[in-house]
PDB file of C-alpha atoms and ligand atoms in Angstrom:
ATOM      1  CA  MET H   1     -83.351-149.872 278.969  1.00 50.00           C
ATOM      2  CA  ASN H   2     -80.090-149.527 277.035  1.00 57.00           C
ATOM      3  CA  ARG H   3     -81.225-150.349 273.446  1.00 59.00           C
ATOM      4  CA  PHE H   4     -78.203-152.670 272.910  1.00 76.00           C
ATOM      5  CA  MET H   5     -79.203-154.650 275.705  1.00 81.00           C
ATOM      6  CA  TYR H   6     -80.783-158.214 275.557  1.00 82.00           C
ATOM      7  CA  LYS H   7     -82.592-159.833 278.323  1.00 82.00           C
ATOM      8  CA  LYS H   8     -80.664-157.410 280.664  1.00 83.00           C
ATOM      9  CA  HIS H   9     -77.184-158.398 279.070  1.00 83.00           C
ATOM     10  CA  ILE H  10     -75.216-156.260 276.912  1.00 89.00           C
ATOM     11  CA  PRO H  11     -73.864-158.617 274.037  1.00 90.00           C
ATOM     12  CA  VAL H  12     -70.203-159.013 273.930  1.00 91.00           C
ATOM     13  CA  LYS H  13     -68.697-158.473 270.291  1.00 92.00           C
ATOM     14  CA  ARG H  14     -65.366-160.377 270.805  1.00 93.00           C
ATOM     15  CA  PHE H  15     -67.357-163.398 272.260  1.00 95.00           C
ATOM     16  CA  GLY H  16     -69.257-163.634 268.952  1.00 93.00           C
ATOM     17  CA  GLN H  17     -72.603-163.191 271.057  1.00 96.00           C
ATOM     18  CA  ASN H  18     -75.369-163.165 268.461  1.00 96.00           C
ATOM     19  CA  PHE H  19     -78.315-164.656 270.540  1.00 97.00           C
ATOM     20  CA  LEU H  20     -80.989-166.722 268.702  1.00 97.00           C
ATOM     21  CA  LYS H  21     -84.380-165.130 269.375  1.00 96.00           C
ATOM     22  CA  ASN H  22     -86.870-166.773 267.206  1.00 97.00           C
ATOM     23  CA  GLU H  23     -88.926-169.201 268.935  1.00 97.00           C
ATOM     24  CA  ILE H  24     -89.874-171.396 265.878  1.00 97.00           C
ATOM     25  CA  ILE H  25     -86.299-171.824 264.775  1.00 98.00           C
ATOM     26  CA  ILE H  26     -85.558-172.616 268.335  1.00 98.00           C
ATOM     27  CA  LYS H  27     -87.983-175.267 268.400  1.00 98.00           C
ATOM     28  CA  LYS H  28     -86.901-176.571 264.863  1.00 98.00           C
ATOM     29  CA  ILE H  29     -83.452-177.055 266.086  1.00 98.00           C
ATOM     30  CA  VAL H  30     -84.223-178.615 269.297  1.00 98.00           C
ATOM     31  CA  GLN H  31     -86.629-181.108 267.798  1.00 98.00           C
ATOM     32  CA  SER H  32     -84.174-181.958 265.145  1.00 98.00           C
ATOM     33  CA  MET H  33     -81.727-183.163 267.753  1.00 98.00           C
ATOM     34  CA  ASN H  34     -84.168-186.181 268.833  1.00 98.00           C
ATOM     35  CA  LEU H  35     -83.059-186.071 272.413  1.00 98.00           C
ATOM     36  CA  ASN H  36     -83.820-188.314 275.157  1.00 98.00           C
ATOM     37  CA  SER H  37     -83.750-187.793 278.996  1.00 98.00           C
ATOM     38  CA  PHE H  38     -80.783-189.656 279.562  1.00 98.00           C
ATOM     39  CA  ASP H  39     -78.762-188.185 276.915  1.00 98.00           C
ATOM     40  CA  ASN H  40     -75.405-186.707 277.726  1.00 98.00           C
ATOM     41  CA  VAL H  41     -75.239-183.347 276.342  1.00 98.00           C
ATOM     42  CA  ILE H  42     -72.848-180.850 276.024  1.00 98.00           C
ATOM     43  CA  GLU H  43     -73.465-177.174 274.812  1.00 98.00           C
ATOM     44  CA  ILE H  44     -70.597-174.942 273.705  1.00 98.00           C
ATOM     45  CA  GLY H  45     -71.537-171.221 274.405  1.00 98.00           C
ATOM     46  CA  PRO H  46     -75.298-171.482 276.042  1.00 98.00           C
ATOM     47  CA  GLY H  47     -75.485-167.853 276.304  1.00 97.00           C
ATOM     48  CA  LEU H  48     -78.797-166.691 277.601  1.00 97.00           C
ATOM     49  CA  GLY H  49     -80.113-170.022 277.384  1.00 97.00           C
ATOM     50  CA  ALA H  50     -81.838-169.878 273.791  1.00 97.00           C
ATOM     51  CA  LEU H  51     -81.326-173.902 273.199  1.00 98.00           C
ATOM     52  CA  THR H  52     -80.224-174.628 276.891  1.00 98.00           C
ATOM     53  CA  PHE H  53     -83.473-174.165 278.569  1.00 98.00           C
ATOM     54  CA  PRO H  54     -85.585-175.942 275.903  1.00 98.00           C
ATOM     55  CA  ILE H  55     -82.699-178.772 276.070  1.00 98.00           C
ATOM     56  CA  CYS H  56     -83.426-178.872 279.783  1.00 98.00           C
ATOM     57  CA  GLU H  57     -86.870-179.487 279.590  1.00 97.00           C
ATOM     58  CA  ILE H  58     -86.276-182.804 278.238  1.00 98.00           C
ATOM     59  CA  VAL H  59     -82.786-184.176 279.363  1.00 98.00           C
ATOM     60  CA  ASP H  60     -81.756-184.858 283.057  1.00 98.00           C
ATOM     61  CA  LYS H  61     -78.344-183.024 282.873  1.00 97.00           C
ATOM     62  CA  ILE H  62     -76.546-180.938 280.670  1.00 98.00           C
ATOM     63  CA  THR H  63     -72.958-179.611 280.612  1.00 98.00           C
ATOM     64  CA  VAL H  64     -72.445-176.148 279.228  1.00 98.00           C
ATOM     65  CA  LEU H  65     -69.244-174.654 278.655  1.00 98.00           C
ATOM     66  CA  GLU H  66     -69.232-170.615 278.330  1.00 98.00           C
ATOM     67  CA  ILE H  67     -66.417-167.926 278.430  1.00 98.00           C
ATOM     68  CA  ASP H  68     -68.306-165.045 279.853  1.00 97.00           C
ATOM     69  CA  GLU H  69     -68.657-164.614 283.265  1.00 97.00           C
ATOM     70  CA  ASN H  70     -71.798-162.492 283.389  1.00 95.00           C
ATOM     71  CA  ILE H  71     -73.503-165.334 281.595  1.00 96.00           C
ATOM     72  CA  ILE H  72     -72.235-168.058 283.785  1.00 97.00           C
ATOM     73  CA  PHE H  73     -73.754-165.634 286.888  1.00 95.00           C
ATOM     74  CA  PHE H  74     -77.027-165.551 284.620  1.00 95.00           C
ATOM     75  CA  LEU H  75     -77.313-169.276 284.527  1.00 97.00           C
ATOM     76  CA  LEU H  76     -76.342-169.861 288.064  1.00 96.00           C
ATOM     77  CA  CYS H  77     -79.356-167.930 288.958  1.00 94.00           C
ATOM     78  CA  HIS H  78     -81.650-169.834 286.535  1.00 94.00           C
ATOM     79  CA  GLN H  79     -84.457-172.021 287.501  1.00 94.00           C
ATOM     80  CA  TYR H  80     -82.913-174.833 285.609  1.00 95.00           C
ATOM     81  CA  ASN H  81     -79.462-174.441 287.492  1.00 95.00           C
ATOM     82  CA  LYS H  82     -79.625-177.938 288.928  1.00 95.00           C
ATOM     83  CA  LYS H  83     -79.864-179.507 285.858  1.00 97.00           C
ATOM     84  CA  MET H  84     -76.620-177.508 284.256  1.00 98.00           C
ATOM     85  CA  ASN H  85     -73.256-178.548 285.000  1.00 98.00           C
ATOM     86  CA  ILE H  86     -72.028-175.005 284.406  1.00 98.00           C
ATOM     87  CA  ILE H  87     -68.280-174.679 283.451  1.00 98.00           C
ATOM     88  CA  LEU H  88     -66.449-171.395 282.995  1.00 98.00           C
ATOM     89  CA  THR H  89     -63.981-171.975 280.167  1.00 98.00           C
ATOM     90  CA  ASP H  90     -62.765-171.056 276.916  1.00 98.00           C
ATOM     91  CA  VAL H  91     -63.565-174.325 274.689  1.00 98.00           C
ATOM     92  CA  MET H  92     -60.475-173.972 272.722  1.00 98.00           C
ATOM     93  CA  LYS H  93     -58.293-174.267 276.050  1.00 98.00           C
ATOM     94  CA  PHE H  94     -60.658-176.846 277.478  1.00 98.00           C
ATOM     95  CA  ASP H  95     -59.275-180.307 278.302  1.00 98.00           C
ATOM     96  CA  PHE H  96     -61.894-182.627 276.571  1.00 97.00           C
ATOM     97  CA  ARG H  97     -59.456-185.376 276.963  1.00 95.00           C
ATOM     98  CA  TYR H  98     -59.832-185.179 280.732  1.00 97.00           C
ATOM     99  CA  PHE H  99     -63.518-184.502 280.483  1.00 98.00           C
ATOM    100  CA  PHE H 100     -64.401-187.389 278.420  1.00 96.00           C
ATOM    101  CA  SER H 101     -61.910-189.761 280.638  1.00 95.00           C
ATOM    102  CA  LEU H 102     -64.181-189.016 283.667  1.00 96.00           C
ATOM    103  CA  LYS H 103     -67.061-191.367 282.330  1.00 94.00           C
ATOM    104  CA  LYS H 104     -66.099-194.095 280.458  1.00 86.00           C
ATOM    105  CA  ASP H 105     -68.067-195.688 277.640  1.00 89.00           C
ATOM    106  CA  VAL H 106     -70.332-192.433 277.662  1.00 96.00           C
ATOM    107  CA  LEU H 107     -71.030-191.116 274.175  1.00 96.00           C
ATOM    108  CA  TYR H 108     -71.794-187.379 274.047  1.00 98.00           C
ATOM    109  CA  ARG H 109     -74.326-185.307 271.966  1.00 98.00           C
ATOM    110  CA  LEU H 110     -72.561-181.947 271.218  1.00 98.00           C
ATOM    111  CA  VAL H 111     -74.777-178.672 270.484  1.00 98.00           C
ATOM    112  CA  GLY H 112     -73.837-175.206 269.825  1.00 98.00           C
ATOM    113  CA  ASN H 113     -74.636-172.109 268.271  1.00 97.00           C
ATOM    114  CA  LEU H 114     -70.737-171.575 267.520  1.00 94.00           C
ATOM    115  CA  PRO H 115     -69.228-168.033 267.954  1.00 94.00           C
ATOM    116  CA  TYR H 116     -67.994-167.184 264.318  1.00 91.00           C
ATOM    117  CA  ASN H 117     -64.514-166.467 265.179  1.00 92.00           C
ATOM    118  CA  ILE H 118     -63.902-169.907 266.620  1.00 96.00           C
ATOM    119  CA  SER H 119     -66.230-172.221 264.746  1.00 97.00           C
ATOM    120  CA  VAL H 120     -63.946-174.070 262.246  1.00 98.00           C
ATOM    121  CA  CYS H 121     -61.149-174.362 264.626  1.00 98.00           C
ATOM    122  CA  PHE H 122     -63.244-175.744 267.200  1.00 98.00           C
ATOM    123  CA  PHE H 123     -64.699-178.049 264.940  1.00 98.00           C
ATOM    124  CA  LEU H 124     -61.458-179.278 263.675  1.00 97.00           C
ATOM    125  CA  LYS H 125     -60.152-179.700 267.188  1.00 97.00           C
ATOM    126  CA  MET H 126     -63.139-182.126 268.068  1.00 97.00           C
ATOM    127  CA  ILE H 127     -62.262-184.509 265.459  1.00 96.00           C
ATOM    128  CA  LEU H 128     -59.739-185.903 267.591  1.00 94.00           C
ATOM    129  CA  TYR H 129     -62.420-186.645 270.204  1.00 95.00           C
ATOM    130  CA  ASN H 130     -64.799-188.489 267.707  1.00 94.00           C
ATOM    131  CA  VAL H 131     -64.763-191.849 269.701  1.00 93.00           C
ATOM    132  CA  HIS H 132     -66.660-190.109 272.544  1.00 95.00           C
ATOM    133  CA  ILE H 133     -69.262-188.534 270.471  1.00 96.00           C
ATOM    134  CA  TYR H 134     -72.557-189.803 269.317  1.00 97.00           C
ATOM    135  CA  ASP H 135     -73.162-186.639 267.080  1.00 98.00           C
ATOM    136  CA  MET H 136     -72.801-182.915 266.973  1.00 98.00           C
ATOM    137  CA  HIS H 137     -75.212-180.319 265.867  1.00 98.00           C
ATOM    138  CA  PHE H 138     -73.783-176.944 265.194  1.00 98.00           C
ATOM    139  CA  MET H 139     -74.634-173.489 263.551  1.00 98.00           C
ATOM    140  CA  PHE H 140     -72.167-172.513 261.316  1.00 98.00           C
ATOM    141  CA  GLN H 141     -72.294-169.129 258.951  1.00 97.00           C
ATOM    142  CA  LYS H 142     -73.561-169.709 255.805  1.00 97.00           C
ATOM    143  CA  GLU H 143     -70.655-169.532 253.660  1.00 97.00           C
ATOM    144  CA  VAL H 144     -68.751-172.190 256.285  1.00 98.00           C
ATOM    145  CA  ALA H 145     -71.496-174.440 256.094  1.00 98.00           C
ATOM    146  CA  TYR H 146     -71.385-174.632 252.335  1.00 97.00           C
ATOM    147  CA  ARG H 147     -67.836-175.521 252.378  1.00 98.00           C
ATOM    148  CA  LEU H 148     -68.494-178.133 254.770  1.00 98.00           C
ATOM    149  CA  LEU H 149     -70.977-179.768 252.475  1.00 98.00           C
ATOM    150  CA  ALA H 150     -69.714-178.998 249.024  1.00 98.00           C
ATOM    151  CA  ASN H 151     -69.227-181.590 246.581  1.00 98.00           C
ATOM    152  CA  PRO H 152     -66.278-182.059 244.297  1.00 97.00           C
ATOM    153  CA  GLY H 153     -65.915-179.789 241.218  1.00 95.00           C
ATOM    154  CA  SER H 154     -67.636-176.938 243.248  1.00 96.00           C
ATOM    155  CA  LYS H 155     -65.945-174.078 244.171  1.00 94.00           C
ATOM    156  CA  GLU H 156     -66.597-174.245 247.762  1.00 97.00           C
ATOM    157  CA  TYR H 157     -65.092-177.846 247.428  1.00 98.00           C
ATOM    158  CA  GLY H 158     -61.716-177.590 249.535  1.00 97.00           C
ATOM    159  CA  LYS H 159     -59.534-178.744 252.436  1.00 97.00           C
ATOM    160  CA  LEU H 160     -62.317-178.109 254.834  1.00 98.00           C
ATOM    161  CA  SER H 161     -64.952-180.110 252.797  1.00 98.00           C
ATOM    162  CA  VAL H 162     -62.564-183.179 252.537  1.00 98.00           C
ATOM    163  CA  ILE H 163     -61.589-183.125 256.262  1.00 98.00           C
ATOM    164  CA  ALA H 164     -65.171-182.779 257.327  1.00 98.00           C
ATOM    165  CA  GLN H 165     -66.826-185.391 255.039  1.00 98.00           C
ATOM    166  CA  PHE H 166     -64.028-187.724 255.722  1.00 97.00           C
ATOM    167  CA  PHE H 167     -64.948-187.939 259.279  1.00 96.00           C
ATOM    168  CA  TYR H 168     -68.768-187.174 259.485  1.00 97.00           C
ATOM    169  CA  ARG H 169     -72.042-187.927 257.890  1.00 97.00           C
ATOM    170  CA  ILE H 170     -73.205-184.178 257.207  1.00 98.00           C
ATOM    171  CA  THR H 171     -76.919-183.191 257.245  1.00 98.00           C
ATOM    172  CA  LEU H 172     -78.245-179.717 256.477  1.00 98.00           C
ATOM    173  CA  ILE H 173     -81.057-179.256 259.155  1.00 98.00           C
ATOM    174  CA  THR H 174     -82.267-175.906 258.351  1.00 98.00           C
ATOM    175  CA  PRO H 175     -80.837-172.299 256.944  1.00 98.00           C
ATOM    176  CA  VAL H 176     -81.254-169.649 259.928  1.00 98.00           C
ATOM    177  CA  ASP H 177     -81.633-166.163 258.446  1.00 98.00           C
ATOM    178  CA  LYS H 178     -79.979-163.297 259.990  1.00 98.00           C
ATOM    179  CA  PHE H 179     -82.836-161.641 261.373  1.00 97.00           C
ATOM    180  CA  ASN H 180     -83.241-164.543 263.934  1.00 97.00           C
ATOM    181  CA  PHE H 181     -80.564-163.182 265.688  1.00 97.00           C
ATOM    182  CA  PHE H 182     -79.908-160.500 268.263  1.00 94.00           C
ATOM    183  CA  PRO H 183     -78.059-158.476 267.440  1.00 94.00           C
ATOM    184  CA  LYS H 184     -78.491-159.063 263.918  1.00 94.00           C
ATOM    185  CA  PRO H 185     -75.029-160.666 262.473  1.00 95.00           C
ATOM    186  CA  LYS H 186     -74.093-159.562 258.799  1.00 94.00           C
ATOM    187  CA  ILE H 187     -74.245-163.178 257.348  1.00 95.00           C
ATOM    188  CA  ASN H 188     -76.906-165.774 257.260  1.00 98.00           C
ATOM    189  CA  SER H 189     -76.400-169.271 258.968  1.00 98.00           C
ATOM    190  CA  VAL H 190     -76.974-172.755 258.460  1.00 98.00           C
ATOM    191  CA  PHE H 191     -77.476-175.391 261.137  1.00 98.00           C
ATOM    192  CA  LEU H 192     -75.848-178.815 260.487  1.00 98.00           C
ATOM    193  CA  ARG H 193     -75.767-182.279 262.037  1.00 98.00           C
ATOM    194  CA  PHE H 194     -72.590-184.067 262.131  1.00 98.00           C
ATOM    195  CA  ILE H 195     -72.510-188.156 262.880  1.00 97.00           C
ATOM    196  CA  PRO H 196     -68.870-189.378 263.210  1.00 96.00           C
ATOM    197  CA  TYR H 197     -68.066-192.642 261.172  1.00 93.00           C
ATOM    198  CA  ASN H 198     -66.900-194.056 264.294  1.00 74.00           C
ATOM    199  CA  LYS H 199     -66.809-197.586 263.586  1.00 69.00           C
ATOM    200  CA  LYS H 200     -63.888-197.229 261.189  1.00 69.00           C
ATOM    201  CA  TYR H 201     -61.737-195.968 263.632  1.00 74.00           C
ATOM    202  CA  ASP H 202     -60.259-195.936 267.267  1.00 80.00           C
ATOM    203  CA  ASP H 203     -58.608-193.161 269.124  1.00 79.00           C
ATOM    204  CA  TYR H 204     -55.174-193.871 267.727  1.00 82.00           C
ATOM    205  CA  SER H 205     -56.182-194.131 263.967  1.00 89.00           C
ATOM    206  CA  ILE H 206     -58.524-190.820 264.245  1.00 92.00           C
ATOM    207  CA  LYS H 207     -55.129-189.084 264.947  1.00 92.00           C
ATOM    208  CA  GLN H 208     -53.225-190.849 262.452  1.00 94.00           C
ATOM    209  CA  ASN H 209     -55.729-190.317 259.622  1.00 95.00           C
ATOM    210  CA  PHE H 210     -56.374-186.796 260.744  1.00 96.00           C
ATOM    211  CA  PHE H 211     -52.789-185.838 260.466  1.00 96.00           C
ATOM    212  CA  ALA H 212     -52.251-187.740 257.192  1.00 97.00           C
ATOM    213  CA  LEU H 213     -55.164-186.085 255.658  1.00 97.00           C
ATOM    214  CA  GLU H 214     -54.223-182.711 256.872  1.00 97.00           C
ATOM    215  CA  LEU H 215     -50.921-182.846 255.171  1.00 97.00           C
ATOM    216  CA  ILE H 216     -52.288-184.208 252.102  1.00 98.00           C
ATOM    217  CA  THR H 217     -55.174-181.894 251.635  1.00 98.00           C
ATOM    218  CA  ARG H 218     -52.874-178.938 252.635  1.00 97.00           C
ATOM    219  CA  ALA H 219     -50.624-180.016 249.618  1.00 97.00           C
ATOM    220  CA  ALA H 220     -53.189-180.567 247.218  1.00 97.00           C
ATOM    221  CA  PHE H 221     -55.446-177.396 247.831  1.00 96.00           C
ATOM    222  CA  GLN H 222     -52.321-175.226 248.326  1.00 93.00           C
ATOM    223  CA  HIS H 223     -52.074-174.119 244.639  1.00 92.00           C
ATOM    224  CA  ARG H 224     -55.714-174.867 243.351  1.00 88.00           C
ATOM    225  CA  ARG H 225     -55.314-174.127 240.029  1.00 89.00           C
ATOM    226  CA  LYS H 226     -52.306-176.307 239.510  1.00 94.00           C
ATOM    227  CA  LEU H 227     -52.575-180.023 238.515  1.00 95.00           C
ATOM    228  CA  LEU H 228     -52.746-182.255 241.365  1.00 95.00           C
ATOM    229  CA  LYS H 229     -49.903-184.778 240.373  1.00 94.00           C
ATOM    230  CA  SER H 230     -47.616-181.865 240.789  1.00 95.00           C
ATOM    231  CA  ASN H 231     -49.023-180.447 243.858  1.00 96.00           C
ATOM    232  CA  LEU H 232     -48.720-184.130 245.574  1.00 96.00           C
ATOM    233  CA  SER H 233     -45.472-184.979 243.307  1.00 94.00           C
ATOM    234  CA  ASN H 234     -43.314-184.991 246.930  1.00 93.00           C
ATOM    235  CA  MET H 235     -45.703-187.606 248.283  1.00 94.00           C
ATOM    236  CA  PHE H 236     -47.204-189.617 245.518  1.00 95.00           C
ATOM    237  CA  SER H 237     -46.072-191.283 242.248  1.00 94.00           C
ATOM    238  CA  GLU H 238     -48.355-190.408 239.099  1.00 94.00           C
ATOM    239  CA  LYS H 239     -48.386-194.257 238.877  1.00 94.00           C
ATOM    240  CA  LEU H 240     -50.208-194.615 241.909  1.00 95.00           C
ATOM    241  CA  LEU H 241     -52.607-191.865 241.408  1.00 96.00           C
ATOM    242  CA  LEU H 242     -53.497-193.191 238.143  1.00 96.00           C
ATOM    243  CA  LYS H 243     -54.153-196.562 239.800  1.00 95.00           C
ATOM    244  CA  LEU H 244     -56.775-194.656 242.261  1.00 95.00           C
ATOM    245  CA  ASP H 245     -58.268-192.993 238.932  1.00 95.00           C
ATOM    246  CA  ILE H 246     -56.792-189.817 239.661  1.00 95.00           C
ATOM    247  CA  HIS H 247     -56.132-188.731 236.129  1.00 94.00           C
ATOM    248  CA  SER H 248     -53.213-186.562 235.175  1.00 92.00           C
ATOM    249  CA  PHE H 249     -55.355-183.761 234.381  1.00 94.00           C
ATOM    250  CA  PHE H 250     -57.172-183.516 237.843  1.00 95.00           C
ATOM    251  CA  ARG H 251     -56.704-180.608 240.072  1.00 96.00           C
ATOM    252  CA  ALA H 252     -57.529-180.921 243.854  1.00 97.00           C
ATOM    253  CA  GLU H 253     -61.248-180.087 243.498  1.00 97.00           C
ATOM    254  CA  ASN H 254     -61.755-182.983 240.942  1.00 96.00           C
ATOM    255  CA  VAL H 255     -60.854-185.479 243.831  1.00 97.00           C
ATOM    256  CA  SER H 256     -63.653-187.138 245.701  1.00 97.00           C
ATOM    257  CA  VAL H 257     -63.601-187.584 249.479  1.00 97.00           C
ATOM    258  CA  TYR H 258     -63.255-191.281 248.865  1.00 97.00           C
ATOM    259  CA  GLN H 259     -60.407-190.854 246.715  1.00 97.00           C
ATOM    260  CA  TYR H 260     -58.576-188.732 249.391  1.00 97.00           C
ATOM    261  CA  SER H 261     -59.323-191.411 251.860  1.00 96.00           C
ATOM    262  CA  LEU H 262     -57.288-194.212 249.576  1.00 96.00           C
ATOM    263  CA  LEU H 263     -54.520-191.488 249.079  1.00 97.00           C
ATOM    264  CA  VAL H 264     -54.545-191.372 253.391  1.00 97.00           C
ATOM    265  CA  ARG H 265     -54.511-195.086 253.354  1.00 95.00           C
ATOM    266  CA  ASN H 266     -51.831-195.297 251.177  1.00 95.00           C
ATOM    267  CA  PHE H 267     -49.706-192.558 252.797  1.00 96.00           C
ATOM    268  CA  LEU H 268     -50.077-194.318 256.035  1.00 94.00           C
ATOM    269  CA  GLU H 269     -49.164-197.657 254.610  1.00 91.00           C
ATOM    270  CA  SER H 270     -46.066-196.647 253.319  1.00 88.00           C
ATOM    271  CA  HIS H 271     -44.940-194.453 256.420  1.00 80.00           C
ATOM    272  CA  ILE H 272     -45.826-196.554 259.293  1.00 70.00           C
TER     273      ILE H 272
HETATM  274  N1  SAM O 301     -76.532-170.506 272.446  1.00 92.44           N
HETATM  275  C1  SAM O 301     -76.714-169.085 272.374  1.00 92.44           C
HETATM  276  C2  SAM O 301     -77.728-168.652 271.753  1.00 92.44           C
HETATM  277  O1  SAM O 301     -77.925-169.446 270.615  1.00 92.44           O
HETATM  278  O2  SAM O 301     -78.233-167.660 271.714  1.00 92.44           O
HETATM  279  C3  SAM O 301     -75.615-168.138 272.299  1.00 92.44           C
HETATM  280  C4  SAM O 301     -74.769-168.265 270.996  1.00 92.44           C
HETATM  281  S1  SAM O 301     -73.658-167.107 270.692  1.00 92.44           S
HETATM  282  C5  SAM O 301     -73.382-167.196 268.963  1.00 92.44           C
HETATM  283  C6  SAM O 301     -72.081-167.965 271.296  1.00 92.44           C
HETATM  284  C7  SAM O 301     -71.762-167.969 272.793  1.00 92.44           C
HETATM  285  O3  SAM O 301     -70.807-168.729 272.858  1.00 92.44           O
HETATM  286  C8  SAM O 301     -71.824-166.921 273.733  1.00 92.44           C
HETATM  287  O4  SAM O 301     -72.682-167.175 274.936  1.00 92.44           O
HETATM  288  C9  SAM O 301     -70.347-166.809 274.105  1.00 92.44           C
HETATM  289  O5  SAM O 301     -70.232-166.037 275.127  1.00 92.44           O
HETATM  290  C10 SAM O 301     -69.703-167.885 273.782  1.00 92.44           C
HETATM  291  N2  SAM O 301     -68.543-167.909 273.422  1.00 92.44           N
HETATM  292  C11 SAM O 301     -67.634-167.272 272.882  1.00 92.44           C
HETATM  293  N3  SAM O 301     -66.331-167.560 272.537  1.00 92.44           N
HETATM  294  C12 SAM O 301     -66.495-168.932 273.384  1.00 92.44           C
HETATM  295  C13 SAM O 301     -65.405-169.655 273.923  1.00 92.44           C
HETATM  296  N4  SAM O 301     -64.091-169.537 273.428  1.00 92.44           N
HETATM  297  N5  SAM O 301     -65.429-170.713 274.858  1.00 92.44           N
HETATM  298  C14 SAM O 301     -66.844-170.997 275.298  1.00 92.44           C
HETATM  299  N6  SAM O 301     -67.822-169.960 274.938  1.00 92.44           N
HETATM  300  C15 SAM O 301     -67.718-169.297 274.167  1.00 92.44           C
END
């Protein structure tokens, strides 16, 4: 057998194919999701089924979105093929709006050991569909996971932390060492749970909040070492910042997610 082969498949680097191989970790991940048979699960990048097949043992149906045709063929031949709604697609181009419109009032549970090259972009893309999402469980490379979880004042705290924590309650489920994948990546990973703060928003207000927050955090963190009042001088008066307890010596990293949410509210009130 070719030494680069894994379960008769040659991992494709450009698709970020690092397959989970440790059964103990896989079990821990699947158990952490607390799945029910009736759950509507969508898996991003099922690969050779490391998570998919244990999930199939619990749920009645799972939708899997996969870009690699060889993997699609492998899945179609598997004993669980009747449980899987298998879709050949690039998730970055997949029409989630249409997909979610097919079944009204259904909340989906997303899971994925995301390919590193698209993980952040895909995560940000899904925020706009939060009203259709019950929860998401994703594997991120460690450095990205720590940015998602970071607290104000830390060096990891930045635009991504604020946006993620504004929309989700995030829980660290387990660190996953690089030795648990084939082929072994250069970096360790962390598996996280995201629960959307959906009650606060409808579809339209998610979009408004997302774009306002994007604008504000981009300006705020663009020059990290500068004072926030100068980074945001085109958007907010110093008087307003002080009213929100954002002091004149603050930098972007000193401002809490709650304070950013007050800035978003103020921005939307004065622009709409
Ligand atoms: N879930 C499997 C596991 O844990 O072993 C595979 C994870 S592997 C890190 C990422 C998977 O996502 C691969 O199967 C890869 O082909 C697929 N993938 C990569 N880019 C994709 C994209 N843009 N759209 C859909 N699937 C993609």
